[in-house]
CSV table of C-alpha atoms and ligand atoms in Angstrom, one decimal:
chain,number,residue,atom,x,y,z
A,6,UNK,CA,-93.8,290.5,50.0
A,7,UNK,CA,-96.9,290.3,47.8
A,8,UNK,CA,-95.9,293.5,46.2
A,9,UNK,CA,-92.3,292.4,45.7
A,10,UNK,CA,-93.6,289.2,44.0
A,11,UNK,CA,-95.9,291.3,41.8
A,12,UNK,CA,-93.1,293.6,40.9
A,13,UNK,CA,-90.8,290.7,40.1
A,14,UNK,CA,-93.6,288.8,38.3
A,15,UNK,CA,-93.2,285.8,40.6
A,16,UNK,CA,-96.4,283.7,40.7
A,17,UNK,CA,-96.8,281.0,43.2
A,18,UNK,CA,-99.3,278.2,43.7
A,19,UNK,CA,-99.3,276.1,46.8
A,20,UNK,CA,-99.8,276.5,50.6
A,21,UNK,CA,-97.4,277.9,53.2
A,22,UNK,CA,-95.4,279.8,50.6
A,23,UNK,CA,-91.9,280.6,52.0
A,24,UNK,CA,-90.8,284.2,52.2
A,25,UNK,CA,-88.6,285.5,49.4
A,26,UNK,CA,-84.9,286.0,50.0
A,27,UNK,CA,-84.3,289.6,49.0
A,28,UNK,CA,-80.6,290.0,49.1
A,29,UNK,CA,-77.3,288.3,49.7
A,30,UNK,CA,-77.1,289.2,53.4
A,31,UNK,CA,-80.4,287.5,54.1
A,32,UNK,CA,-79.2,284.5,52.2
A,33,UNK,CA,-76.5,283.9,54.8
A,34,UNK,CA,-78.0,285.4,57.9
A,35,UNK,CA,-81.7,284.5,57.6
A,36,UNK,CA,-81.5,281.3,55.5
A,37,UNK,CA,-78.2,279.9,56.6
A,38,UNK,CA,-76.5,279.5,53.2
A,39,UNK,CA,-72.8,278.8,53.6
A,40,UNK,CA,-70.7,281.9,53.6
A,41,UNK,CA,-68.4,280.5,50.8
A,42,UNK,CA,-71.4,280.3,48.5
A,43,UNK,CA,-72.6,283.8,49.3
A,44,UNK,CA,-69.0,285.2,48.9
A,45,UNK,CA,-68.7,283.4,45.5
A,46,UNK,CA,-72.1,284.7,44.3
A,47,UNK,CA,-71.1,288.3,45.0
A,48,UNK,CA,-67.4,288.2,44.2
A,49,UNK,CA,-66.5,285.3,41.9
A,50,UNK,CA,-69.8,285.5,39.9
A,51,UNK,CA,-70.0,289.2,40.5
A,52,UNK,CA,-73.8,289.3,41.0
A,53,UNK,CA,-75.4,292.4,42.4
A,54,UNK,CA,-78.8,291.0,43.1
A,55,UNK,CA,-80.6,287.7,43.1
A,56,UNK,CA,-82.8,286.9,40.1
A,57,UNK,CA,-86.6,286.4,40.7
A,58,UNK,CA,-86.5,282.6,40.4
A,59,UNK,CA,-83.6,282.5,42.9
A,60,UNK,CA,-85.5,284.8,45.3
A,61,UNK,CA,-88.3,282.3,45.6
A,62,UNK,CA,-86.8,278.9,44.8
A,63,UNK,CA,-83.8,279.1,47.1
A,64,UNK,CA,-85.8,279.7,50.3
A,65,UNK,CA,-88.5,277.1,49.3
A,66,UNK,CA,-85.9,274.4,48.7
A,67,UNK,CA,-84.0,275.3,51.8
A,68,UNK,CA,-87.3,274.8,53.6
A,69,UNK,CA,-87.4,271.3,52.2
A,70,UNK,CA,-90.3,272.1,49.8
A,71,UNK,CA,-90.7,270.1,46.7
A,72,UNK,CA,-90.9,272.5,43.8
A,73,UNK,CA,-91.9,272.9,40.2
A,74,UNK,CA,-90.2,276.0,38.8
A,75,UNK,CA,-90.6,277.7,35.5
A,76,UNK,CA,-88.7,280.8,34.6
A,77,UNK,CA,-87.4,282.3,31.4
A,78,UNK,CA,-84.3,281.2,29.6
A,79,UNK,CA,-81.1,282.7,31.0
A,80,UNK,CA,-82.8,283.7,34.3
A,81,UNK,CA,-80.4,281.9,36.6
A,82,UNK,CA,-82.3,278.7,37.3
A,83,UNK,CA,-79.1,276.7,37.6
A,84,UNK,CA,-77.9,278.5,40.8
A,85,UNK,CA,-81.6,278.6,42.0
A,86,UNK,CA,-81.2,274.8,42.6
A,87,UNK,CA,-77.5,274.6,43.2
A,88,UNK,CA,-77.4,277.0,46.1
A,89,UNK,CA,-80.1,275.2,48.2
A,90,UNK,CA,-78.8,271.7,47.3
A,91,UNK,CA,-75.2,272.5,48.2
A,92,UNK,CA,-76.3,274.3,51.4
A,93,UNK,CA,-78.4,271.3,52.4
A,94,UNK,CA,-75.4,269.0,51.9
A,95,UNK,CA,-73.1,271.3,53.8
A,96,UNK,CA,-75.6,272.0,56.7
A,97,UNK,CA,-77.4,268.7,57.2
A,98,UNK,CA,-75.1,265.9,58.5
A,99,UNK,CA,-74.6,262.8,56.5
A,100,UNK,CA,-76.4,259.8,58.1
A,101,UNK,CA,-74.4,256.9,56.6
A,102,UNK,CA,-71.2,258.8,56.5
A,103,UNK,CA,-69.4,258.7,53.2
A,104,UNK,CA,-71.4,255.8,51.9
A,105,UNK,CA,-73.9,256.9,49.3
A,106,UNK,CA,-75.0,259.6,46.9
A,107,UNK,CA,-77.1,262.3,48.7
A,108,UNK,CA,-78.1,264.4,45.8
A,109,UNK,CA,-78.6,263.9,42.1
A,110,UNK,CA,-79.0,266.5,39.3
A,111,UNK,CA,-80.2,265.2,36.0
A,112,UNK,CA,-79.6,267.1,32.7
A,113,UNK,CA,-80.7,266.0,29.2
A,114,UNK,CA,-77.3,266.4,27.6
A,115,UNK,CA,-73.7,265.7,28.6
A,116,UNK,CA,-72.7,269.3,27.7
A,117,UNK,CA,-75.4,270.7,30.0
A,118,UNK,CA,-74.3,268.3,32.8
A,119,UNK,CA,-70.7,269.5,32.4
A,120,UNK,CA,-71.8,273.1,32.5
A,121,UNK,CA,-73.8,272.6,35.7
A,122,UNK,CA,-70.9,270.8,37.2
A,123,UNK,CA,-68.5,273.6,36.5
A,124,UNK,CA,-71.0,276.2,37.8
A,125,UNK,CA,-71.3,274.1,41.0
A,126,UNK,CA,-67.5,274.0,41.5
A,127,UNK,CA,-67.3,277.7,41.0
A,128,UNK,CA,-70.0,278.1,43.7
A,129,UNK,CA,-68.1,276.4,46.4
A,130,UNK,CA,-64.4,277.0,45.5
A,131,UNK,CA,-62.5,279.0,48.1
A,132,UNK,CA,-59.3,281.0,47.7
A,133,UNK,CA,-58.2,279.7,51.1
A,134,UNK,CA,-56.5,276.3,50.6
A,135,UNK,CA,-57.4,275.1,54.1
A,136,UNK,CA,-61.1,276.0,53.7
A,137,UNK,CA,-61.1,274.4,50.2
A,138,UNK,CA,-59.7,271.2,51.6
A,139,UNK,CA,-62.3,271.2,54.4
A,140,UNK,CA,-65.2,271.8,52.1
A,141,UNK,CA,-64.2,269.4,49.3
A,142,UNK,CA,-62.6,266.6,51.3
A,143,UNK,CA,-64.7,266.5,54.5
A,144,UNK,CA,-68.0,267.8,53.5
A,145,UNK,CA,-68.7,267.8,49.9
A,146,UNK,CA,-67.6,265.5,47.1
A,147,UNK,CA,-69.2,266.6,43.8
A,148,UNK,CA,-68.8,264.5,40.8
A,149,UNK,CA,-69.8,264.6,37.1
A,150,UNK,CA,-70.9,261.2,35.8
A,151,UNK,CA,-68.4,261.2,32.9
A,152,UNK,CA,-67.0,258.3,31.0
A,153,UNK,CA,-64.3,257.7,33.6
A,154,UNK,CA,-66.6,257.6,36.5
A,155,UNK,CA,-68.9,255.2,34.7
A,156,UNK,CA,-65.9,253.0,34.0
A,157,UNK,CA,-64.7,253.1,37.6
A,158,UNK,CA,-68.2,252.1,38.9
A,159,UNK,CA,-68.3,249.3,36.3
A,160,UNK,CA,-64.9,248.0,37.2
A,161,UNK,CA,-65.3,248.1,40.9
A,162,UNK,CA,-68.9,246.8,40.9
A,163,UNK,CA,-69.2,248.5,44.3
A,164,UNK,CA,-72.6,249.8,45.3
A,165,UNK,CA,-71.2,252.3,47.8
A,166,UNK,CA,-69.4,255.5,47.0
A,167,UNK,CA,-68.4,258.7,48.8
A,168,UNK,CA,-70.1,261.0,46.3
A,169,UNK,CA,-72.4,263.6,47.9
A,170,UNK,CA,-73.6,265.3,44.8
A,171,UNK,CA,-73.7,263.7,41.4
A,172,UNK,CA,-74.5,265.5,38.1
A,173,UNK,CA,-75.4,263.2,35.2
A,174,UNK,CA,-77.5,262.6,32.1
A,175,UNK,CA,-80.2,260.0,32.7
A,176,UNK,CA,-78.8,257.3,30.4
A,177,UNK,CA,-75.5,257.0,32.3
A,178,UNK,CA,-77.4,256.4,35.5
A,179,UNK,CA,-79.6,253.9,33.8
A,180,UNK,CA,-76.6,252.0,32.5
A,181,UNK,CA,-75.5,251.5,36.1
A,182,UNK,CA,-78.8,250.7,37.7
A,183,UNK,CA,-80.2,248.4,35.1
A,184,UNK,CA,-77.7,245.6,35.9
A,185,UNK,CA,-79.2,242.6,37.7
A,186,UNK,CA,-77.4,243.7,40.8
A,187,UNK,CA,-77.4,247.5,40.4
A,188,UNK,CA,-73.9,248.9,40.6
A,189,UNK,CA,-75.2,252.3,41.6
A,190,UNK,CA,-77.6,252.6,44.6
A,191,UNK,CA,-79.8,255.6,44.7
A,192,UNK,CA,-81.7,254.8,47.9
A,193,UNK,CA,-79.9,257.5,50.0
A,194,UNK,CA,-80.8,260.4,47.7
A,195,UNK,CA,-82.1,263.3,49.7
A,196,UNK,CA,-82.5,265.8,46.8
A,197,UNK,CA,-83.3,264.9,43.2
A,198,UNK,CA,-83.3,267.8,40.8
A,199,UNK,CA,-84.5,267.5,37.2
A,200,UNK,CA,-83.2,270.3,35.0
A,201,UNK,CA,-85.1,270.9,31.7
A,202,UNK,CA,-87.9,268.8,33.3
A,203,UNK,CA,-90.3,269.0,30.4
A,204,UNK,CA,-87.6,267.6,28.1
A,205,UNK,CA,-86.9,264.8,30.5
A,206,UNK,CA,-90.7,264.0,30.5
A,207,UNK,CA,-90.8,263.6,26.7
A,208,UNK,CA,-92.0,260.3,25.6
A,209,UNK,CA,-90.4,258.5,22.6
A,210,UNK,CA,-89.4,255.1,21.3
A,211,UNK,CA,-89.9,252.5,24.0
A,212,UNK,CA,-87.2,252.4,26.7
A,213,UNK,CA,-85.0,254.9,24.9
A,214,UNK,CA,-87.2,257.8,25.9
A,215,UNK,CA,-86.3,260.3,28.5
A,216,UNK,CA,-89.6,259.7,30.2
A,217,UNK,CA,-89.0,256.0,30.6
A,218,UNK,CA,-85.4,256.6,31.9
A,219,UNK,CA,-86.7,259.1,34.4
A,220,UNK,CA,-89.3,256.7,35.6
A,221,UNK,CA,-86.7,254.1,36.2
A,222,UNK,CA,-84.5,256.5,38.1
A,223,UNK,CA,-87.5,257.6,40.2
A,224,UNK,CA,-88.2,254.0,41.1
A,225,UNK,CA,-84.6,253.5,42.2
A,226,UNK,CA,-84.7,256.5,44.5
A,227,UNK,CA,-86.2,254.7,47.4
A,228,UNK,CA,-85.5,257.1,50.3
A,229,UNK,CA,-88.9,258.0,51.7
A,230,UNK,CA,-87.6,261.4,52.7
A,231,UNK,CA,-86.5,262.3,49.2
A,232,UNK,CA,-87.2,265.9,48.0
A,233,UNK,CA,-87.6,266.6,44.3
A,234,UNK,CA,-87.3,269.7,42.3
A,235,UNK,CA,-88.2,270.3,38.6
A,236,UNK,CA,-86.9,273.2,36.6
A,237,UNK,CA,-87.4,274.4,33.1
A,238,UNK,CA,-88.0,277.5,31.0
A,239,UNK,CA,-91.0,276.0,29.4
A,240,UNK,CA,-94.1,274.7,31.1
A,241,UNK,CA,-95.7,271.3,30.3
A,242,UNK,CA,-99.1,270.2,31.6
A,243,UNK,CA,-98.1,266.6,32.0
A,244,UNK,CA,-95.2,267.6,34.2
A,245,UNK,CA,-97.5,269.8,36.3
A,246,UNK,CA,-100.0,267.0,36.7
A,247,UNK,CA,-97.3,264.5,37.7
A,248,UNK,CA,-96.0,266.9,40.3
A,249,UNK,CA,-99.4,267.7,41.8
A,250,UNK,CA,-100.2,264.0,42.0
A,251,UNK,CA,-96.9,262.7,43.2
A,252,UNK,CA,-95.0,265.4,45.0
A,253,UNK,CA,-95.5,266.3,48.7
A,254,UNK,CA,-97.3,269.6,48.9
A,255,UNK,CA,-95.6,270.8,45.8
A,256,UNK,CA,-94.9,274.5,45.4
A,257,UNK,CA,-95.3,275.8,41.9
A,258,UNK,CA,-93.2,278.9,41.0
A,259,UNK,CA,-93.5,280.7,37.7
A,260,UNK,CA,-91.6,283.8,36.7
A,261,UNK,CA,-93.2,285.9,34.0
A,262,UNK,CA,-95.6,284.4,31.5
A,263,UNK,CA,-95.8,280.7,30.9
A,264,UNK,CA,-94.2,279.5,27.6
A,265,UNK,CA,-93.2,283.0,26.4
A,266,UNK,CA,-90.1,283.9,24.5
A,267,UNK,CA,-87.7,286.2,26.3
A,268,UNK,CA,-88.3,289.9,25.7
A,269,UNK,CA,-84.6,290.7,26.0
A,270,UNK,CA,-84.2,289.3,22.4
A,271,UNK,CA,-85.1,291.4,19.4
A,272,UNK,CA,-86.9,288.8,17.2
A,273,UNK,CA,-87.7,288.8,13.5
A,274,UNK,CA,-89.2,286.5,10.9
A,275,UNK,CA,-87.7,286.5,7.4
A,276,UNK,CA,-89.4,285.0,4.3
A,277,UNK,CA,-86.8,283.5,2.0
A,278,UNK,CA,-88.8,281.5,-0.5
A,279,UNK,CA,-86.9,278.3,-0.6
A,280,UNK,CA,-83.8,276.5,0.5
A,281,UNK,CA,-81.6,278.5,-1.9
A,282,UNK,CA,-83.1,281.6,-0.5
A,283,UNK,CA,-82.1,280.5,3.0
A,284,UNK,CA,-78.5,280.1,2.1
A,285,UNK,CA,-78.4,283.5,0.4
A,286,UNK,CA,-80.1,285.1,3.4
A,287,UNK,CA,-77.5,283.4,5.7
A,288,UNK,CA,-74.6,284.7,3.5
A,289,UNK,CA,-76.2,288.2,3.6
A,290,UNK,CA,-76.3,288.1,7.4
A,291,UNK,CA,-72.6,287.1,7.5
A,292,UNK,CA,-71.5,289.6,4.9
A,293,UNK,CA,-73.7,292.4,6.2
A,294,UNK,CA,-71.7,292.3,9.4
A,295,UNK,CA,-72.8,291.0,12.8
A,296,UNK,CA,-71.4,291.0,16.3
A,297,UNK,CA,-70.1,287.5,16.8
A,298,UNK,CA,-70.5,284.9,18.1
A,299,UNK,CA,-73.7,283.7,16.5
A,300,UNK,CA,-75.5,280.3,16.8
A,301,UNK,CA,-77.2,278.9,13.7
A,302,UNK,CA,-79.8,276.2,14.3
A,303,UNK,CA,-80.6,273.5,11.8
A,304,UNK,CA,-82.8,270.5,12.2
A,305,UNK,CA,-80.4,267.6,11.8
A,306,UNK,CA,-76.7,266.6,11.9
A,307,UNK,CA,-76.8,266.0,8.1
A,308,UNK,CA,-78.0,269.5,7.5
A,309,UNK,CA,-75.4,270.9,10.0
A,310,UNK,CA,-72.7,269.2,7.8
A,311,UNK,CA,-74.2,270.5,4.6
A,312,UNK,CA,-74.5,274.1,5.9
A,313,UNK,CA,-70.9,273.9,7.2
A,314,UNK,CA,-69.7,272.8,3.8
A,315,UNK,CA,-71.4,275.8,2.2
A,316,UNK,CA,-70.2,278.4,4.6
A,317,UNK,CA,-66.7,277.3,5.4
A,318,UNK,CA,-65.2,279.1,2.5
A,319,UNK,CA,-66.9,282.4,3.3
A,320,UNK,CA,-63.9,283.7,5.3
A,321,UNK,CA,-65.4,283.4,8.7
A,322,UNK,CA,-64.4,281.3,11.7
A,323,UNK,CA,-67.1,278.7,11.6
A,324,UNK,CA,-67.6,275.5,13.4
A,325,UNK,CA,-70.4,272.9,13.8
A,326,UNK,CA,-71.5,270.9,16.8
A,327,UNK,CA,-73.7,267.8,16.3
A,328,UNK,CA,-74.1,264.1,17.1
A,329,UNK,CA,-71.6,262.9,14.5
A,330,UNK,CA,-68.7,264.8,16.2
A,331,UNK,CA,-66.8,263.0,19.0
A,332,UNK,CA,-67.2,264.2,22.6
A,333,UNK,CA,-63.7,265.7,22.4
A,334,UNK,CA,-64.6,267.6,19.2
A,335,UNK,CA,-67.8,268.9,20.8
A,336,UNK,CA,-65.9,270.0,23.9
A,337,UNK,CA,-63.3,271.8,21.8
A,338,UNK,CA,-66.0,273.5,19.8
A,339,UNK,CA,-67.7,274.7,23.0
A,340,UNK,CA,-64.4,276.0,24.3
A,341,UNK,CA,-63.7,278.0,21.2
A,342,UNK,CA,-67.1,279.5,21.3
A,343,UNK,CA,-66.5,280.6,24.9
A,344,UNK,CA,-63.1,281.9,23.9
A,345,UNK,CA,-64.5,283.9,21.0
A,346,UNK,CA,-62.4,282.2,18.4
A,347,UNK,CA,-65.5,280.8,16.7
A,348,UNK,CA,-67.7,283.4,15.2
A,349,UNK,CA,-70.5,281.2,13.8
A,350,UNK,CA,-71.5,277.9,15.4
A,351,UNK,CA,-73.8,275.7,13.5
A,352,UNK,CA,-75.8,273.5,15.8
A,353,UNK,CA,-78.6,271.1,16.2
A,354,UNK,CA,-81.3,270.9,18.9
A,355,UNK,CA,-78.7,269.3,21.1
A,356,UNK,CA,-77.3,272.8,22.0
A,357,UNK,CA,-80.8,274.3,22.2
A,358,UNK,CA,-81.4,273.6,25.8
A,359,UNK,CA,-79.7,275.1,28.8
A,360,UNK,CA,-76.3,276.0,27.3
A,361,UNK,CA,-75.0,279.3,28.6
A,362,UNK,CA,-72.7,280.9,26.0
A,363,UNK,CA,-72.5,284.3,27.6
A,364,UNK,CA,-71.7,286.4,24.7
A,365,UNK,CA,-74.0,285.1,22.0
A,366,UNK,CA,-75.4,288.1,20.3
A,367,UNK,CA,-77.3,286.4,17.5
A,368,UNK,CA,-79.3,283.3,17.0
A,369,UNK,CA,-80.4,282.3,13.5
A,370,UNK,CA,-83.1,279.7,13.0
A,371,UNK,CA,-81.9,278.5,9.6
A,372,UNK,CA,-84.4,275.7,9.8
A,373,UNK,CA,-87.7,276.7,11.3
A,374,UNK,CA,-88.3,275.2,14.7
A,375,UNK,CA,-90.8,272.4,14.9
A,376,UNK,CA,-92.5,273.7,18.0
A,377,UNK,CA,-93.0,276.9,20.0
A,378,UNK,CA,-91.1,275.3,22.9
A,379,UNK,CA,-88.1,274.6,20.6
A,380,UNK,CA,-88.2,278.2,19.5
A,381,UNK,CA,-88.2,279.5,23.0
A,382,UNK,CA,-85.2,277.5,24.0
A,383,UNK,CA,-83.2,278.1,20.8
A,384,UNK,CA,-83.6,281.9,20.9
A,385,UNK,CA,-83.0,281.8,24.7
A,386,UNK,CA,-79.3,281.1,23.9
A,387,UNK,CA,-79.0,284.9,23.5
A,388,UNK,CA,-80.3,287.8,25.6
A,389,UNK,CA,-79.3,286.0,28.9
A,390,UNK,CA,-78.9,287.4,32.4
A,391,UNK,CA,-80.0,290.9,31.6
A,392,UNK,CA,-78.2,291.2,28.3
A,393,UNK,CA,-79.8,291.8,25.0
A,394,UNK,CA,-79.7,289.7,21.8
A,395,UNK,CA,-81.1,289.3,18.4
A,396,UNK,CA,-82.9,286.3,16.7
A,397,UNK,CA,-83.6,285.9,13.0
A,398,UNK,CA,-85.9,283.0,12.0
A,399,UNK,CA,-85.9,282.1,8.3
A,400,UNK,CA,-89.0,280.6,6.8
A,401,UNK,CA,-90.2,279.2,3.5
A,402,UNK,CA,-93.6,278.0,2.3
A,403,UNK,CA,-92.9,274.7,3.9
A,404,UNK,CA,-93.1,276.3,7.4
A,405,UNK,CA,-96.5,277.9,7.1
A,406,UNK,CA,-98.2,275.5,9.5
A,407,UNK,CA,-96.3,276.7,12.6
A,408,UNK,CA,-95.9,280.3,11.5
A,409,UNK,CA,-98.8,281.6,13.4
A,410,UNK,CA,-97.7,280.2,16.8
A,411,UNK,CA,-94.1,281.5,16.4
A,412,UNK,CA,-95.4,284.9,15.2
A,413,UNK,CA,-97.6,285.1,18.3
A,414,UNK,CA,-94.6,284.4,20.6
A,415,UNK,CA,-92.7,287.1,18.8
A,416,UNK,CA,-95.5,289.6,19.2
A,417,UNK,CA,-96.0,288.8,22.9
A,418,UNK,CA,-92.3,289.5,23.3
A,419,UNK,CA,-92.9,293.0,22.0
A,420,UNK,CA,-91.5,292.6,18.5
A,421,UNK,CA,-93.3,293.4,15.2
A,422,UNK,CA,-94.8,290.7,13.0
A,423,UNK,CA,-97.0,291.1,9.9
A,424,UNK,CA,-100.7,291.0,10.8
A,425,UNK,CA,-101.5,288.3,8.3
A,426,UNK,CA,-99.4,285.8,10.2
A,427,UNK,CA,-101.5,286.2,13.3
A,428,UNK,CA,-104.7,285.4,11.3
A,429,UNK,CA,-103.4,282.2,9.7
A,430,UNK,CA,-105.1,278.9,10.5
A,431,UNK,CA,-104.5,277.6,14.0
A,432,UNK,CA,-103.1,274.2,14.4
A,433,UNK,CA,-105.0,271.6,16.5
A,434,UNK,CA,-103.3,270.2,19.6
A,435,UNK,CA,-102.9,266.9,17.8
A,436,UNK,CA,-101.3,268.5,14.8
A,437,UNK,CA,-98.9,270.5,17.0
A,438,UNK,CA,-97.9,267.3,18.9
A,439,UNK,CA,-97.3,265.5,15.6
A,440,UNK,CA,-95.3,268.3,14.1
A,441,UNK,CA,-93.1,268.6,17.3
A,442,UNK,CA,-92.1,264.9,16.8
A,443,UNK,CA,-91.4,265.1,13.1
A,444,UNK,CA,-88.8,266.8,10.9
A,445,UNK,CA,-89.8,268.7,7.8
A,446,UNK,CA,-88.5,267.0,4.7
A,447,UNK,CA,-86.2,269.7,3.1
A,448,UNK,CA,-84.1,269.9,-0.1
A,449,UNK,CA,-80.4,269.7,0.4
A,450,UNK,CA,-78.5,272.8,1.4
A,451,UNK,CA,-75.6,271.9,-0.9
A,452,UNK,CA,-75.4,274.0,-4.1
A,453,UNK,CA,-73.0,271.8,-6.2
A,454,UNK,CA,-74.7,269.6,-8.9
A,455,UNK,CA,-75.9,266.3,-7.5
A,456,UNK,CA,-73.5,264.1,-9.6
A,457,UNK,CA,-70.5,266.1,-8.3
A,458,UNK,CA,-71.7,265.7,-4.7
A,459,UNK,CA,-72.3,262.0,-5.4
A,460,UNK,CA,-68.7,261.5,-6.7
A,461,UNK,CA,-67.2,263.5,-3.8
A,462,UNK,CA,-69.2,261.3,-1.4
A,463,UNK,CA,-68.0,258.1,-3.1
A,464,UNK,CA,-64.4,259.3,-3.0
A,465,UNK,CA,-64.7,260.2,0.7
A,466,UNK,CA,-66.1,256.7,1.5
A,467,UNK,CA,-63.3,255.1,-0.5
A,468,UNK,CA,-60.7,257.0,1.4
A,469,UNK,CA,-62.3,256.2,4.7
A,470,UNK,CA,-62.5,252.5,3.8
A,471,UNK,CA,-58.9,252.5,2.8
A,472,UNK,CA,-57.9,253.9,6.1
A,473,UNK,CA,-59.9,251.3,8.0
A,474,UNK,CA,-58.4,248.5,5.9
A,475,UNK,CA,-54.9,249.9,6.6
A,476,UNK,CA,-55.5,249.9,10.3
A,477,UNK,CA,-56.9,246.3,10.1
A,478,UNK,CA,-53.8,245.2,8.2
A,479,UNK,CA,-51.6,246.8,10.7
A,480,UNK,CA,-53.2,245.0,13.6
B,530,ATP,N1,-78.4,286.7,40.2
B,530,ATP,C1,-77.8,286.7,39.0
B,530,ATP,N2,-77.4,287.9,38.5
B,530,ATP,C2,-76.8,288.0,37.3
B,530,ATP,N3,-76.5,286.9,36.6
B,530,ATP,C3,-76.9,285.7,37.0
B,530,ATP,C4,-77.5,285.6,38.3
B,530,ATP,N4,-77.8,284.2,38.5
B,530,ATP,C5,-77.3,283.6,37.4
B,530,ATP,N5,-76.7,284.5,36.5
B,530,ATP,C6,-76.0,284.2,35.2
B,530,ATP,O1,-77.0,284.1,34.3
B,530,ATP,C7,-76.7,283.2,33.2
B,530,ATP,C8,-77.8,282.3,32.9
B,530,ATP,O2,-78.0,281.4,34.0
B,530,ATP,P1,-78.6,279.9,33.8
B,530,ATP,O3,-77.7,279.2,32.8
B,530,ATP,O4,-78.7,279.4,35.2
B,530,ATP,O5,-80.0,280.2,33.1
B,530,ATP,P2,-81.2,279.3,33.0
B,530,ATP,O6,-82.4,280.0,33.7
B,530,ATP,O7,-80.9,277.9,33.5
B,530,ATP,O8,-81.5,279.3,31.5
B,530,ATP,P3,-82.0,278.1,30.5
B,530,ATP,O9,-83.4,278.0,30.7
B,530,ATP,O10,-81.6,278.5,29.1
B,530,ATP,O11,-81.3,276.8,30.9
B,530,ATP,C9,-75.4,282.5,33.7
B,530,ATP,O12,-74.3,283.0,33.1
B,530,ATP,C10,-75.4,282.8,35.2
B,530,ATP,O13,-74.1,282.8,35.7
């Protein structure tokens, strides 16, 4: 077992470390995972082996161990927590039958919650109608906390529900528990999983921060027998400290090196001088030919719109996903990326975490990431689940401060970087923290003269206002 851990680069910290699960047979026979899950893993998902994080996290969680797990992007962490949680719900009888939520999975974005929800459904779906009915109706009600569910909770104002597993972003839960008489009760929760745990520990402005929201959710989970699991591709000391202090005999599982960029992605840094150089480099990448789809990261929704406006006439199928687009538009954009009809998707940090677009071949960091962690997650959208990928990071003189740490990540992943970058001044911890919370001020991406852009903007606002007025008049 020790050798297998070594071979798989699984590192564990904690006492009474549970054995690894080595194959799918053991999963069912030795660890009691429901046959439908095992069948789906091998047939529907088509996996031939468990990934290292799955080998260790599944038996640990099945054993009821609280866990802090850290494994590379695209290494199968989602199923590493879904399999044991679903098995627990199927195998351990409900105590207050059909009354309250038994497991909660938190994700930082709606899109990620939706993705986890659909992966979960895929895990327990049966071809046999009778079996399906039995699993879904009698044993397991899985729900995504979407707009409709929030509405139905709010209208009914009932504290009880027949949901076994709920997948949600923190803010939707907060909305329901913050009422004077909380609409949603979390006191029966047996498993709480925090996906992208370091993100959900991030502090920010007062009660809008993920950390504050997570704290409030924890307080509402009053079941003394609750088990908790934290998963992320990046490691944060404060999360670790919290887990060691607050969790019961926590097992820490790390696969590979902590906070390293995945070696399945061929990474390069490209100096482009200034903003204009960036646009030219981007156009070069497109015209030079690339295997679509590609994700292009920018630092804000404004810049996403600007870049879209510059590239939309380049004869490629391009789309953008950012906070100013409606949930329906975002959903549609994700679907066309999955379907392969979009070749280039411009996105903000929102898409940087957890999203699993299987065929992404190229990630371009149009705007330099503001931390090593951001870099790791962004480029991890390619080179997933054993595939290879490519990442190009454009930089200008404005990005010098963080260049050294990103260059180090690239070197550690086995790619070439110029020597001088590794010798640049190191940032202090405080500087790094500050940079991670701020956005570099950059010149506009737009190339049209400012007065023309100003006029176009004015015209757009006038049209918008006219439309609003028309609607008002109509009503
Ligand atoms: N054992 C396995 N063998 C092959 N592919 C797998 C295995 N387990 C999961 N996958 C696939 O790997 C892909 C990435 O998995 P997942 O999204 O869970 O990654 P992750 O570790 O959560 O990444 P991130 O840190 O970016 O969120 C998915 O398409 C998933 O279906």
